[in-house]
């Protein structure tokens, strides 16, 4: 790397494959919006194979030309503590990023980079709403060398004695996930319901195709449904069997997604840095400095609670929300489906003084549930009255049922709400059927907000918002005096301690 300082460098030819894959991914992401048109024109296209082959050929040519042009116009340079990147075919992009602005260094290694041992280096900065820089293809040894150079670079323009001390670079393994853990995470995660929701607009079309496929085997579905030779319970069993098979297939997809995302998960610590590595097709590596950690979150949905598992999240500076995901998020490190003991050990290892596993939570005011119930009442009861007037009895009954269900959820959400505070941390609890616990140091609070509506002011209540570098945390419907004390305590510690939040 030293010999190439101050010189504009081209990428390795393996980057052509990367650009081609990214172009195909972009098409795939936009394909969802074209699905209705594809379903409508499927029969016409299926009868003319020449159109399909010609279209695929033209698409492959377009992908190849795009990848070659992006590769040709991409160049980068490392000079005097800066990363400079020139890229773009029609819309030129010029990035000039000083080392001291870089707050996070991440690696990605797609499966097609592994034979040549190349990686993508992703560079983030604090306060940015998008990825600052991405060097598409670097030999891994050069990328590691550059990463160490960036991380060791002085942040504020001053160098302390600690900067001269050699780092051990010995990594301590904190946690790893087995295949069984990843299967549990896939089953307990919300991916199943996300897939069902995404398929909802196409249920009618899919059901018609399903019936046509059954009839192609000589089964007359209409005659079967009209037949009286089967008991009613047999029809119910038949439909439940189909539903079970569909949900099982979707669960399998969810498990496969979990395994692919978190495969070979390892969380290690080297000095004051946490390093997360995971991924099957694409290996991801995220480095987080301990001082940049803003909040620890423990999240459980209803199935996690049954299995006594929890998803642990280390949330740092708020990166671009558009590229955050369970496996590749730049703003948080997720440890999936750990046991409660493992989660509390990791939280204690990170912040030894936290009481996340033992502290008692204070409830919020019951008037939060009363207010939300009144909102649901005035939303559904007038609707039910109108529907009853027009003799839509079934819809009116459904509206009343929705009111009852909403009230039950409102009460559950109120009972989950809670808060606590000690000398160093603020703790928040929330959830519905599941539960989420959040803990953040008081000195990390950057801004507070005290708010009261007319309804809240009448009962001496308030809502408090804590603004962190990782996002906003809200504590609603607490006593106004307690809210003022919380804000005073936060502002006093921030002013008195003067600790850095990153």
GROMACS .gro file of C-alpha atoms in nm:
model
  502
    1UNK     CA    1   0.000   0.000   0.000
    2UNK     CA    2   0.292   0.234   0.069
    3UNK     CA    3   0.416   0.212  -0.288
    4UNK     CA    4   0.075   0.311  -0.421
    5UNK     CA    5   0.037   0.622  -0.204
    6UNK     CA    6  -0.076   0.933  -0.398
    7UNK     CA    7  -0.145   0.726  -0.711
    8UNK     CA    8  -0.484   0.672  -0.870
    9UNK     CA    9  -0.551   0.299  -0.865
   10UNK     CA   10  -0.791   0.077  -1.061
   11UNK     CA   11  -0.991  -0.204  -0.908
   12UNK     CA   12  -0.918  -0.572  -0.951
   13UNK     CA   13  -1.111  -0.727  -1.246
   14UNK     CA   14  -1.311  -0.930  -0.991
   15UNK     CA   15  -1.501  -0.606  -0.925
   16UNK     CA   16  -1.679  -0.655  -1.261
   17UNK     CA   17  -1.870  -0.945  -1.110
   18UNK     CA   18  -1.959  -0.727  -0.809
   19UNK     CA   19  -2.102  -0.450  -1.030
   20UNK     CA   20  -2.300  -0.706  -1.231
   21UNK     CA   21  -2.449  -0.863  -0.917
   22UNK     CA   22  -2.541  -0.521  -0.777
   23UNK     CA   23  -2.717  -0.429  -1.103
   24UNK     CA   24  -2.916  -0.755  -1.091
   25UNK     CA   25  -3.006  -0.687  -0.725
   26UNK     CA   26  -3.135  -0.342  -0.821
   27UNK     CA   27  -3.356  -0.498  -1.087
   28UNK     CA   28  -3.474  -0.759  -0.837
   29UNK     CA   29  -3.565  -0.494  -0.578
   30UNK     CA   30  -3.776  -0.308  -0.834
   31UNK     CA   31  -3.928  -0.628  -0.968
   32UNK     CA   32  -4.177  -0.635  -0.681
   33UNK     CA   33  -4.360  -0.336  -0.829
   34UNK     CA   34  -4.383  -0.514  -1.165
   35UNK     CA   35  -4.530  -0.836  -1.028
   36UNK     CA   36  -4.895  -0.744  -1.112
   37UNK     CA   37  -4.798  -0.676  -1.474
   38UNK     CA   38  -4.600  -1.001  -1.488
   39UNK     CA   39  -4.898  -1.199  -1.357
   40UNK     CA   40  -5.129  -1.034  -1.610
   41UNK     CA   41  -4.899  -1.095  -1.908
   42UNK     CA   42  -4.771  -1.437  -1.800
   43UNK     CA   43  -4.996  -1.636  -2.033
   44UNK     CA   44  -4.906  -1.427  -2.338
   45UNK     CA   45  -4.531  -1.447  -2.273
   46UNK     CA   46  -4.543  -1.819  -2.190
   47UNK     CA   47  -4.682  -1.892  -2.537
   48UNK     CA   48  -4.392  -1.717  -2.710
   49UNK     CA   49  -4.055  -1.850  -2.594
   50UNK     CA   50  -3.866  -1.629  -2.843
   51UNK     CA   51  -3.976  -1.312  -2.661
   52UNK     CA   52  -3.863  -1.451  -2.326
   53UNK     CA   53  -3.522  -1.565  -2.459
   54UNK     CA   54  -3.468  -1.235  -2.642
   55UNK     CA   55  -3.562  -1.036  -2.333
   56UNK     CA   56  -3.326  -1.235  -2.108
   57UNK     CA   57  -3.045  -1.201  -2.365
   58UNK     CA   58  -3.093  -0.825  -2.385
   59UNK     CA   59  -3.096  -0.804  -2.006
   60UNK     CA   60  -2.768  -0.998  -1.978
   61UNK     CA   61  -2.604  -0.771  -2.236
   62UNK     CA   62  -2.725  -0.463  -2.045
   63UNK     CA   63  -2.589  -0.606  -1.717
   64UNK     CA   64  -2.251  -0.680  -1.877
   65UNK     CA   65  -2.215  -0.336  -2.038
   66UNK     CA   66  -2.317  -0.160  -1.715
   67UNK     CA   67  -2.067  -0.363  -1.508
   68UNK     CA   68  -1.781  -0.298  -1.749
   69UNK     CA   69  -1.847   0.077  -1.765
   70UNK     CA   70  -1.869   0.109  -1.385
   71UNK     CA   71  -1.545  -0.086  -1.349
   72UNK     CA   72  -1.368   0.131  -1.609
   73UNK     CA   73  -1.470   0.463  -1.451
   74UNK     CA   74  -1.396   0.361  -1.090
   75UNK     CA   75  -1.064   0.465  -0.938
   76UNK     CA   76  -0.940   0.545  -0.588
   77UNK     CA   77  -0.640   0.699  -0.415
   78UNK     CA   78  -0.495   0.695  -0.061
   79UNK     CA   79  -0.299   1.008   0.017
   80UNK     CA   80  -0.202   1.210   0.326
   81UNK     CA   81  -0.461   1.062   0.560
   82UNK     CA   82  -0.745   1.073   0.305
   83UNK     CA   83  -0.947   0.835   0.090
   84UNK     CA   84  -1.045   0.969  -0.252
   85UNK     CA   85  -1.281   0.788  -0.487
   86UNK     CA   86  -1.394   0.879  -0.840
   87UNK     CA   87  -1.681   0.674  -0.979
   88UNK     CA   88  -1.988   0.692  -1.201
   89UNK     CA   89  -2.058   0.663  -1.572
   90UNK     CA   90  -2.308   0.935  -1.658
   91UNK     CA   91  -2.339   1.086  -1.310
   92UNK     CA   92  -1.989   1.137  -1.174
   93UNK     CA   93  -1.925   1.104  -0.801
   94UNK     CA   94  -1.612   1.240  -0.630
   95UNK     CA   95  -1.550   1.150  -0.265
   96UNK     CA   96  -1.273   1.302  -0.055
   97UNK     CA   97  -1.290   1.155   0.296
   98UNK     CA   98  -1.031   1.239   0.566
   99UNK     CA   99  -0.941   0.957   0.803
  100UNK     CA  100  -1.044   1.158   1.109
  101UNK     CA  101  -1.406   1.173   0.986
  102UNK     CA  102  -1.432   0.795   0.955
  103UNK     CA  103  -1.618   0.649   1.252
  104UNK     CA  104  -1.676   0.291   1.141
  105UNK     CA  105  -1.496   0.048   0.912
  106UNK     CA  106  -1.681  -0.255   0.780
  107UNK     CA  107  -1.585  -0.540   0.550
  108UNK     CA  108  -1.803  -0.739   0.311
  109UNK     CA  109  -1.675  -1.047   0.131
  110UNK     CA  110  -1.920  -1.184  -0.127
  111UNK     CA  111  -1.878  -1.551  -0.210
  112UNK     CA  112  -1.728  -1.470  -0.552
  113UNK     CA  113  -1.454  -1.263  -0.381
  114UNK     CA  114  -1.328  -1.551  -0.166
  115UNK     CA  115  -1.118  -1.740  -0.426
  116UNK     CA  116  -0.914  -1.423  -0.490
  117UNK     CA  117  -0.934  -1.320  -0.120
  118UNK     CA  118  -1.074  -0.973  -0.191
  119UNK     CA  119  -1.315  -0.768   0.023
  120UNK     CA  120  -1.530  -0.456   0.000
  121UNK     CA  121  -1.436  -0.185   0.250
  122UNK     CA  122  -1.723   0.032   0.373
  123UNK     CA  123  -1.643   0.358   0.551
  124UNK     CA  124  -1.905   0.542   0.760
  125UNK     CA  125  -1.896   0.882   0.926
  126UNK     CA  126  -2.088   1.022   1.223
  127UNK     CA  127  -2.394   1.229   1.139
  128UNK     CA  128  -2.419   1.103   0.782
  129UNK     CA  129  -2.744   0.980   0.631
  130UNK     CA  130  -2.571   0.759   0.378
  131UNK     CA  131  -2.264   0.547   0.326
  132UNK     CA  132  -1.970   0.784   0.282
  133UNK     CA  133  -1.731   0.564   0.085
  134UNK     CA  134  -1.704   0.211  -0.048
  135UNK     CA  135  -1.389   0.069  -0.201
  136UNK     CA  136  -1.534  -0.211  -0.407
  137UNK     CA  137  -1.247  -0.461  -0.433
  138UNK     CA  138  -0.934  -0.464  -0.217
  139UNK     CA  139  -0.699  -0.754  -0.143
  140UNK     CA  140  -0.778  -0.855   0.215
  141UNK     CA  141  -0.426  -0.794   0.348
  142UNK     CA  142  -0.427  -0.438   0.209
  143UNK     CA  143  -0.777  -0.378   0.347
  144UNK     CA  144  -0.671  -0.496   0.693
  145UNK     CA  145  -0.365  -0.272   0.684
  146UNK     CA  146  -0.573   0.028   0.580
  147UNK     CA  147  -0.832  -0.047   0.850
  148UNK     CA  148  -0.567  -0.049   1.123
  149UNK     CA  149  -0.426   0.277   0.989
  150UNK     CA  150  -0.769   0.443   0.998
  151UNK     CA  151  -0.858   0.316   1.346
  152UNK     CA  152  -0.526   0.431   1.487
  153UNK     CA  153  -0.555   0.776   1.332
  154UNK     CA  154  -0.596   1.064   1.576
  155UNK     CA  155  -0.960   1.169   1.600
  156UNK     CA  156  -0.945   1.528   1.720
  157UNK     CA  157  -0.611   1.630   1.574
  158UNK     CA  158  -0.430   1.565   1.902
  159UNK     CA  159  -0.237   1.255   1.995
  160UNK     CA  160  -0.219   1.113   2.344
  161UNK     CA  161   0.032   0.879   2.496
  162UNK     CA  162  -0.206   0.588   2.445
  163UNK     CA  163  -0.184   0.635   2.070
  164UNK     CA  164   0.185   0.540   2.085
  165UNK     CA  165   0.122   0.224   2.283
  166UNK     CA  166   0.111  -0.087   2.065
  167UNK     CA  167  -0.222  -0.267   2.065
  168UNK     CA  168  -0.230  -0.636   2.134
  169UNK     CA  169  -0.474  -0.720   1.849
  170UNK     CA  170  -0.557  -1.041   2.035
  171UNK     CA  171  -0.926  -1.106   1.995
  172UNK     CA  172  -1.132  -1.253   2.278
  173UNK     CA  173  -1.431  -1.458   2.164
  174UNK     CA  174  -1.742  -1.329   2.342
  175UNK     CA  175  -2.016  -1.522   2.166
  176UNK     CA  176  -2.079  -1.753   1.871
  177UNK     CA  177  -2.403  -1.895   1.733
  178UNK     CA  178  -2.457  -2.260   1.649
  179UNK     CA  179  -2.678  -2.386   1.367
  180UNK     CA  180  -2.946  -2.477   1.624
  181UNK     CA  181  -2.945  -2.118   1.755
  182UNK     CA  182  -2.991  -1.984   1.402
  183UNK     CA  183  -3.279  -2.222   1.335
  184UNK     CA  184  -3.449  -2.100   1.654
  185UNK     CA  185  -3.391  -1.740   1.548
  186UNK     CA  186  -3.544  -1.808   1.205
  187UNK     CA  187  -3.855  -1.963   1.359
  188UNK     CA  188  -3.895  -1.693   1.624
  189UNK     CA  189  -3.828  -1.395   1.399
  190UNK     CA  190  -4.099  -1.198   1.220
  191UNK     CA  191  -3.987  -1.301   0.872
  192UNK     CA  192  -4.275  -1.549   0.845
  193UNK     CA  193  -4.537  -1.277   0.890
  194UNK     CA  194  -4.346  -1.036   0.664
  195UNK     CA  195  -4.356  -1.292   0.383
  196UNK     CA  196  -4.729  -1.353   0.440
  197UNK     CA  197  -4.794  -0.978   0.430
  198UNK     CA  198  -4.594  -0.938   0.110
  199UNK     CA  199  -4.793  -1.219  -0.056
  200UNK     CA  200  -5.132  -1.083   0.056
  201UNK     CA  201  -5.204  -0.885  -0.267
  202UNK     CA  202  -5.145  -1.201  -0.472
  203UNK     CA  203  -5.344  -1.451  -0.265
  204UNK     CA  204  -5.633  -1.450  -0.513
  205UNK     CA  205  -5.408  -1.512  -0.813
  206UNK     CA  206  -5.204  -1.774  -0.629
  207UNK     CA  207  -5.517  -1.957  -0.512
  208UNK     CA  208  -5.651  -1.967  -0.869
  209UNK     CA  209  -5.322  -2.111  -0.995
  210UNK     CA  210  -5.323  -2.363  -0.708
  211UNK     CA  211  -5.675  -2.479  -0.801
  212UNK     CA  212  -5.579  -2.503  -1.169
  213UNK     CA  213  -5.277  -2.715  -1.078
  214UNK     CA  214  -5.495  -2.952  -0.870
  215UNK     CA  215  -5.748  -2.979  -1.153
  216UNK     CA  216  -5.465  -3.064  -1.395
  217UNK     CA  217  -5.430  -3.391  -1.201
  218UNK     CA  218  -5.793  -3.477  -1.279
  219UNK     CA  219  -5.949  -3.349  -0.955
  220UNK     CA  220  -6.277  -3.158  -0.996
  221UNK     CA  221  -6.258  -2.904  -0.714
  222UNK     CA  222  -6.611  -2.769  -0.767
  223UNK     CA  223  -6.759  -3.117  -0.751
  224UNK     CA  224  -6.549  -3.197  -0.447
  225UNK     CA  225  -6.673  -2.889  -0.262
  226UNK     CA  226  -7.034  -2.955  -0.363
  227UNK     CA  227  -7.017  -3.320  -0.268
  228UNK     CA  228  -7.204  -3.429   0.041
  229UNK     CA  229  -7.009  -3.751   0.088
  230UNK     CA  230  -6.759  -3.577   0.317
  231UNK     CA  231  -6.835  -3.451   0.667
  232UNK     CA  232  -6.790  -3.087   0.755
  233UNK     CA  233  -6.500  -3.164   0.987
  234UNK     CA  234  -6.318  -3.332   0.698
  235UNK     CA  235  -6.330  -3.010   0.496
  236UNK     CA  236  -6.197  -2.817   0.795
  237UNK     CA  237  -5.916  -3.069   0.838
  238UNK     CA  238  -5.835  -3.041   0.467
  239UNK     CA  239  -5.801  -2.662   0.477
  240UNK     CA  240  -5.603  -2.670   0.801
  241UNK     CA  241  -5.365  -2.919   0.640
  242UNK     CA  242  -5.310  -2.687   0.344
  243UNK     CA  243  -5.254  -2.391   0.578
  244UNK     CA  244  -5.006  -2.594   0.783
  245UNK     CA  245  -4.807  -2.688   0.472
  246UNK     CA  246  -4.796  -2.326   0.353
  247UNK     CA  247  -4.685  -2.192   0.693
  248UNK     CA  248  -4.425  -2.471   0.719
  249UNK     CA  249  -4.280  -2.371   0.381
  250UNK     CA  250  -4.267  -2.005   0.482
  251UNK     CA  251  -4.106  -2.103   0.814
  252UNK     CA  252  -3.844  -2.295   0.617
  253UNK     CA  253  -3.773  -1.984   0.411
  254UNK     CA  254  -3.738  -1.783   0.733
  255UNK     CA  255  -3.496  -2.038   0.881
  256UNK     CA  256  -3.289  -2.041   0.562
  257UNK     CA  257  -3.276  -1.660   0.570
  258UNK     CA  258  -3.154  -1.666   0.930
  259UNK     CA  259  -2.887  -1.929   0.858
  260UNK     CA  260  -2.762  -1.747   0.548
  261UNK     CA  261  -2.751  -1.411   0.727
  262UNK     CA  262  -2.589  -1.517   1.055
  263UNK     CA  263  -2.388  -1.821   0.943
  264UNK     CA  264  -2.064  -1.868   1.139
  265UNK     CA  265  -2.155  -1.575   1.367
  266UNK     CA  266  -1.874  -1.466   1.596
  267UNK     CA  267  -1.861  -1.166   1.829
  268UNK     CA  268  -1.510  -1.089   1.951
  269UNK     CA  269  -1.342  -0.813   2.146
  270UNK     CA  270  -0.998  -0.666   2.080
  271UNK     CA  271  -0.896  -0.400   2.333
  272UNK     CA  272  -1.184  -0.147   2.325
  273UNK     CA  273  -1.332  -0.267   1.996
  274UNK     CA  274  -1.609  -0.516   1.928
  275UNK     CA  275  -1.591  -0.712   1.604
  276UNK     CA  276  -1.883  -0.899   1.450
  277UNK     CA  277  -1.834  -1.146   1.165
  278UNK     CA  278  -2.112  -1.343   0.997
  279UNK     CA  279  -2.264  -1.440   0.665
  280UNK     CA  280  -2.280  -1.742   0.433
  281UNK     CA  281  -2.276  -1.605   0.078
  282UNK     CA  282  -2.140  -1.265   0.181
  283UNK     CA  283  -1.914  -1.242   0.485
  284UNK     CA  284  -1.971  -0.923   0.686
  285UNK     CA  285  -1.732  -0.772   0.936
  286UNK     CA  286  -1.832  -0.479   1.155
  287UNK     CA  287  -1.596  -0.304   1.397
  288UNK     CA  288  -1.749  -0.095   1.676
  289UNK     CA  289  -1.546   0.105   1.924
  290UNK     CA  290  -1.683   0.071   2.277
  291UNK     CA  291  -1.697   0.449   2.325
  292UNK     CA  292  -1.936   0.472   2.028
  293UNK     CA  293  -2.191   0.239   2.188
  294UNK     CA  294  -2.506   0.437   2.271
  295UNK     CA  295  -2.758   0.182   2.394
  296UNK     CA  296  -2.806  -0.187   2.471
  297UNK     CA  297  -3.144  -0.338   2.380
  298UNK     CA  298  -3.290  -0.679   2.466
  299UNK     CA  299  -3.587  -0.778   2.249
  300UNK     CA  300  -3.823  -1.073   2.282
  301UNK     CA  301  -4.132  -1.153   2.080
  302UNK     CA  302  -4.392  -1.401   2.205
  303UNK     CA  303  -4.207  -1.706   2.071
  304UNK     CA  304  -3.874  -1.584   2.213
  305UNK     CA  305  -4.041  -1.563   2.554
  306UNK     CA  306  -4.162  -1.923   2.525
  307UNK     CA  307  -3.816  -2.041   2.420
  308UNK     CA  308  -3.639  -1.823   2.681
  309UNK     CA  309  -3.433  -1.652   2.412
  310UNK     CA  310  -3.358  -1.287   2.345
  311UNK     CA  311  -3.209  -1.079   2.063
  312UNK     CA  312  -2.932  -0.855   2.197
  313UNK     CA  313  -2.855  -0.531   2.014
  314UNK     CA  314  -2.560  -0.299   2.060
  315UNK     CA  315  -2.675   0.028   1.906
  316UNK     CA  316  -2.417   0.285   1.810
  317UNK     CA  317  -2.427   0.598   1.595
  318UNK     CA  318  -2.740   0.628   1.387
  319UNK     CA  319  -2.640   0.508   1.040
  320UNK     CA  320  -2.851   0.515   0.727
  321UNK     CA  321  -3.182   0.343   0.809
  322UNK     CA  322  -3.226   0.237   0.448
  323UNK     CA  323  -2.933  -0.005   0.466
  324UNK     CA  324  -2.989  -0.137   0.816
  325UNK     CA  325  -3.086  -0.493   0.843
  326UNK     CA  326  -3.044  -0.774   1.080
  327UNK     CA  327  -2.718  -0.889   0.939
  328UNK     CA  328  -2.554  -0.587   0.780
  329UNK     CA  329  -2.662  -0.293   0.983
  330UNK     CA  330  -2.403  -0.022   1.016
  331UNK     CA  331  -2.574   0.128   1.322
  332UNK     CA  332  -2.604  -0.178   1.546
  333UNK     CA  333  -2.454  -0.517   1.623
  334UNK     CA  334  -2.717  -0.788   1.670
  335UNK     CA  335  -2.649  -1.109   1.860
  336UNK     CA  336  -2.941  -1.336   1.762
  337UNK     CA  337  -3.132  -1.572   1.989
  338UNK     CA  338  -2.902  -1.582   2.291
  339UNK     CA  339  -3.016  -1.718   2.626
  340UNK     CA  340  -3.107  -1.473   2.899
  341UNK     CA  341  -2.788  -1.560   3.088
  342UNK     CA  342  -2.571  -1.502   2.779
  343UNK     CA  343  -2.744  -1.170   2.710
  344UNK     CA  344  -2.691  -1.042   3.065
  345UNK     CA  345  -2.327  -1.160   3.065
  346UNK     CA  346  -2.260  -0.970   2.741
  347UNK     CA  347  -2.434  -0.657   2.873
  348UNK     CA  348  -2.234  -0.674   3.199
  349UNK     CA  349  -1.909  -0.732   3.012
  350UNK     CA  350  -1.979  -0.419   2.808
  351UNK     CA  351  -2.110  -0.191   3.084
  352UNK     CA  352  -2.017  -0.350   3.421
  353UNK     CA  353  -2.233  -0.113   3.628
  354UNK     CA  354  -2.560  -0.169   3.445
  355UNK     CA  355  -2.853  -0.335   3.626
  356UNK     CA  356  -3.049  -0.437   3.318
  357UNK     CA  357  -3.117  -0.787   3.454
  358UNK     CA  358  -3.204  -0.693   3.813
  359UNK     CA  359  -3.354  -0.344   3.831
  360UNK     CA  360  -3.724  -0.295   3.914
  361UNK     CA  361  -3.930  -0.087   3.671
  362UNK     CA  362  -4.180   0.182   3.764
  363UNK     CA  363  -4.510   0.171   3.572
  364UNK     CA  364  -4.636   0.461   3.362
  365UNK     CA  365  -4.975   0.618   3.436
  366UNK     CA  366  -5.285   0.411   3.362
  367UNK     CA  367  -5.425   0.719   3.188
  368UNK     CA  368  -5.213   0.618   2.887
  369UNK     CA  369  -5.438   0.314   2.848
  370UNK     CA  370  -5.749   0.525   2.916
  371UNK     CA  371  -5.658   0.779   2.647
  372UNK     CA  372  -5.581   0.515   2.384
  373UNK     CA  373  -5.898   0.323   2.470
  374UNK     CA  374  -6.107   0.640   2.425
  375UNK     CA  375  -5.945   0.695   2.085
  376UNK     CA  376  -6.033   0.338   1.982
  377UNK     CA  377  -6.388   0.382   2.119
  378UNK     CA  378  -6.460   0.695   1.916
  379UNK     CA  379  -6.308   0.531   1.609
  380UNK     CA  380  -6.503   0.200   1.608
  381UNK     CA  381  -6.834   0.271   1.789
  382UNK     CA  382  -6.957   0.545   1.550
  383UNK     CA  383  -6.852   0.324   1.260
  384UNK     CA  384  -7.051   0.033   1.406
  385UNK     CA  385  -7.353   0.262   1.455
  386UNK     CA  386  -7.347   0.376   1.092
  387UNK     CA  387  -7.311   0.018   0.968
  388UNK     CA  388  -7.602  -0.093   1.190
  389UNK     CA  389  -7.819   0.190   1.052
  390UNK     CA  390  -7.755   0.064   0.698
  391UNK     CA  391  -7.826  -0.293   0.815
  392UNK     CA  392  -7.468  -0.411   0.769
  393UNK     CA  393  -7.489  -0.627   1.079
  394UNK     CA  394  -7.184  -0.843   1.006
  395UNK     CA  395  -6.957  -0.543   0.948
  396UNK     CA  396  -7.092  -0.371   1.260
  397UNK     CA  397  -7.017  -0.683   1.464
  398UNK     CA  398  -6.666  -0.689   1.317
  399UNK     CA  399  -6.617  -0.325   1.424
  400UNK     CA  400  -6.717  -0.405   1.783
  401UNK     CA  401  -6.485  -0.707   1.779
  402UNK     CA  402  -6.204  -0.482   1.656
  403UNK     CA  403  -6.275  -0.244   1.947
  404UNK     CA  404  -6.250  -0.530   2.198
  405UNK     CA  405  -5.928  -0.657   2.041
  406UNK     CA  406  -5.777  -0.307   2.029
  407UNK     CA  407  -5.863  -0.250   2.394
  408UNK     CA  408  -5.690  -0.574   2.491
  409UNK     CA  409  -5.376  -0.473   2.298
  410UNK     CA  410  -5.384  -0.124   2.453
  411UNK     CA  411  -5.394  -0.269   2.804
  412UNK     CA  412  -5.110  -0.510   2.723
  413UNK     CA  413  -4.896  -0.228   2.582
  414UNK     CA  414  -4.963  -0.015   2.893
  415UNK     CA  415  -4.865  -0.297   3.128
  416UNK     CA  416  -4.539  -0.348   2.934
  417UNK     CA  417  -4.441   0.020   2.970
  418UNK     CA  418  -4.197   0.094   3.249
  419UNK     CA  419  -3.888   0.293   3.342
  420UNK     CA  420  -3.606   0.303   3.597
  421UNK     CA  421  -3.297   0.511   3.667
  422UNK     CA  422  -2.982   0.466   3.874
  423UNK     CA  423  -2.669   0.676   3.912
  424UNK     CA  424  -2.537   0.593   3.565
  425UNK     CA  425  -2.812   0.457   3.341
  426UNK     CA  426  -3.172   0.503   3.230
  427UNK     CA  427  -3.376   0.187   3.166
  428UNK     CA  428  -3.690   0.166   2.952
  429UNK     CA  429  -3.931  -0.124   2.902
  430UNK     CA  430  -4.196  -0.155   2.632
  431UNK     CA  431  -4.374  -0.409   2.415
  432UNK     CA  432  -4.707  -0.571   2.335
  433UNK     CA  433  -4.712  -0.950   2.342
  434UNK     CA  434  -4.334  -0.948   2.342
  435UNK     CA  435  -4.115  -0.716   2.546
  436UNK     CA  436  -3.814  -0.492   2.484
  437UNK     CA  437  -3.566  -0.364   2.744
  438UNK     CA  438  -3.337  -0.069   2.669
  439UNK     CA  439  -3.049   0.072   2.869
  440UNK     CA  440  -2.835   0.378   2.794
  441UNK     CA  441  -2.585   0.587   2.993
  442UNK     CA  442  -2.716   0.920   3.116
  443UNK     CA  443  -2.411   1.108   2.986
  444UNK     CA  444  -2.490   0.987   2.630
  445UNK     CA  445  -2.811   1.196   2.625
  446UNK     CA  446  -2.768   1.484   2.380
  447UNK     CA  447  -3.106   1.651   2.414
  448UNK     CA  448  -3.424   1.618   2.620
  449UNK     CA  449  -3.783   1.719   2.548
  450UNK     CA  450  -4.060   1.778   2.803
  451UNK     CA  451  -4.411   1.778   2.652
  452UNK     CA  452  -4.767   1.798   2.784
  453UNK     CA  453  -5.100   1.786   2.609
  454UNK     CA  454  -5.412   1.945   2.759
  455UNK     CA  455  -5.524   1.602   2.878
  456UNK     CA  456  -5.184   1.531   3.040
  457UNK     CA  457  -5.153   1.877   3.198
  458UNK     CA  458  -5.488   1.833   3.368
  459UNK     CA  459  -5.362   1.523   3.550
  460UNK     CA  460  -5.005   1.650   3.610
  461UNK     CA  461  -4.851   1.411   3.358
  462UNK     CA  462  -4.588   1.455   3.089
  463UNK     CA  463  -4.390   1.275   2.820
  464UNK     CA  464  -4.011   1.290   2.810
  465UNK     CA  465  -3.794   1.228   2.505
  466UNK     CA  466  -3.425   1.143   2.528
  467UNK     CA  467  -3.228   1.215   2.211
  468UNK     CA  468  -2.925   0.989   2.162
  469UNK     CA  469  -2.687   0.957   1.872
  470UNK     CA  470  -2.862   0.625   1.797
  471UNK     CA  471  -3.213   0.774   1.791
  472UNK     CA  472  -3.493   0.907   2.011
  473UNK     CA  473  -3.629   0.719   2.314
  474UNK     CA  474  -3.971   0.824   2.448
  475UNK     CA  475  -4.112   0.781   2.798
  476UNK     CA  476  -4.485   0.872   2.793
  477UNK     CA  477  -4.736   0.949   3.068
  478UNK     CA  478  -4.524   0.980   3.379
  479UNK     CA  479  -4.570   1.221   3.668
  480UNK     CA  480  -4.467   1.572   3.562
  481UNK     CA  481  -4.248   1.619   3.869
  482UNK     CA  482  -4.063   1.294   3.798
  483UNK     CA  483  -4.019   1.399   3.435
  484UNK     CA  484  -3.861   1.727   3.539
  485UNK     CA  485  -3.631   1.544   3.781
  486UNK     CA  486  -3.522   1.303   3.505
  487UNK     CA  487  -3.439   1.590   3.273
  488UNK     CA  488  -3.254   1.779   3.546
  489UNK     CA  489  -3.052   1.467   3.633
  490UNK     CA  490  -2.958   1.412   3.267
  491UNK     CA  491  -2.853   1.770   3.205
  492UNK     CA  492  -2.657   1.784   3.531
  493UNK     CA  493  -2.457   1.469   3.452
  494UNK     CA  494  -2.389   1.576   3.094
  495UNK     CA  495  -2.264   1.915   3.216
  496UNK     CA  496  -2.071   1.790   3.522
  497UNK     CA  497  -1.905   1.480   3.377
  498UNK     CA  498  -1.833   1.620   3.029
  499UNK     CA  499  -1.780   1.269   2.894
  500UNK     CA  500  -1.761   1.212   2.522
  501UNK     CA  501  -2.065   1.043   2.367
  502UNK     CA  502  -1.851   0.871   2.101
   0.00000   0.00000   0.00000
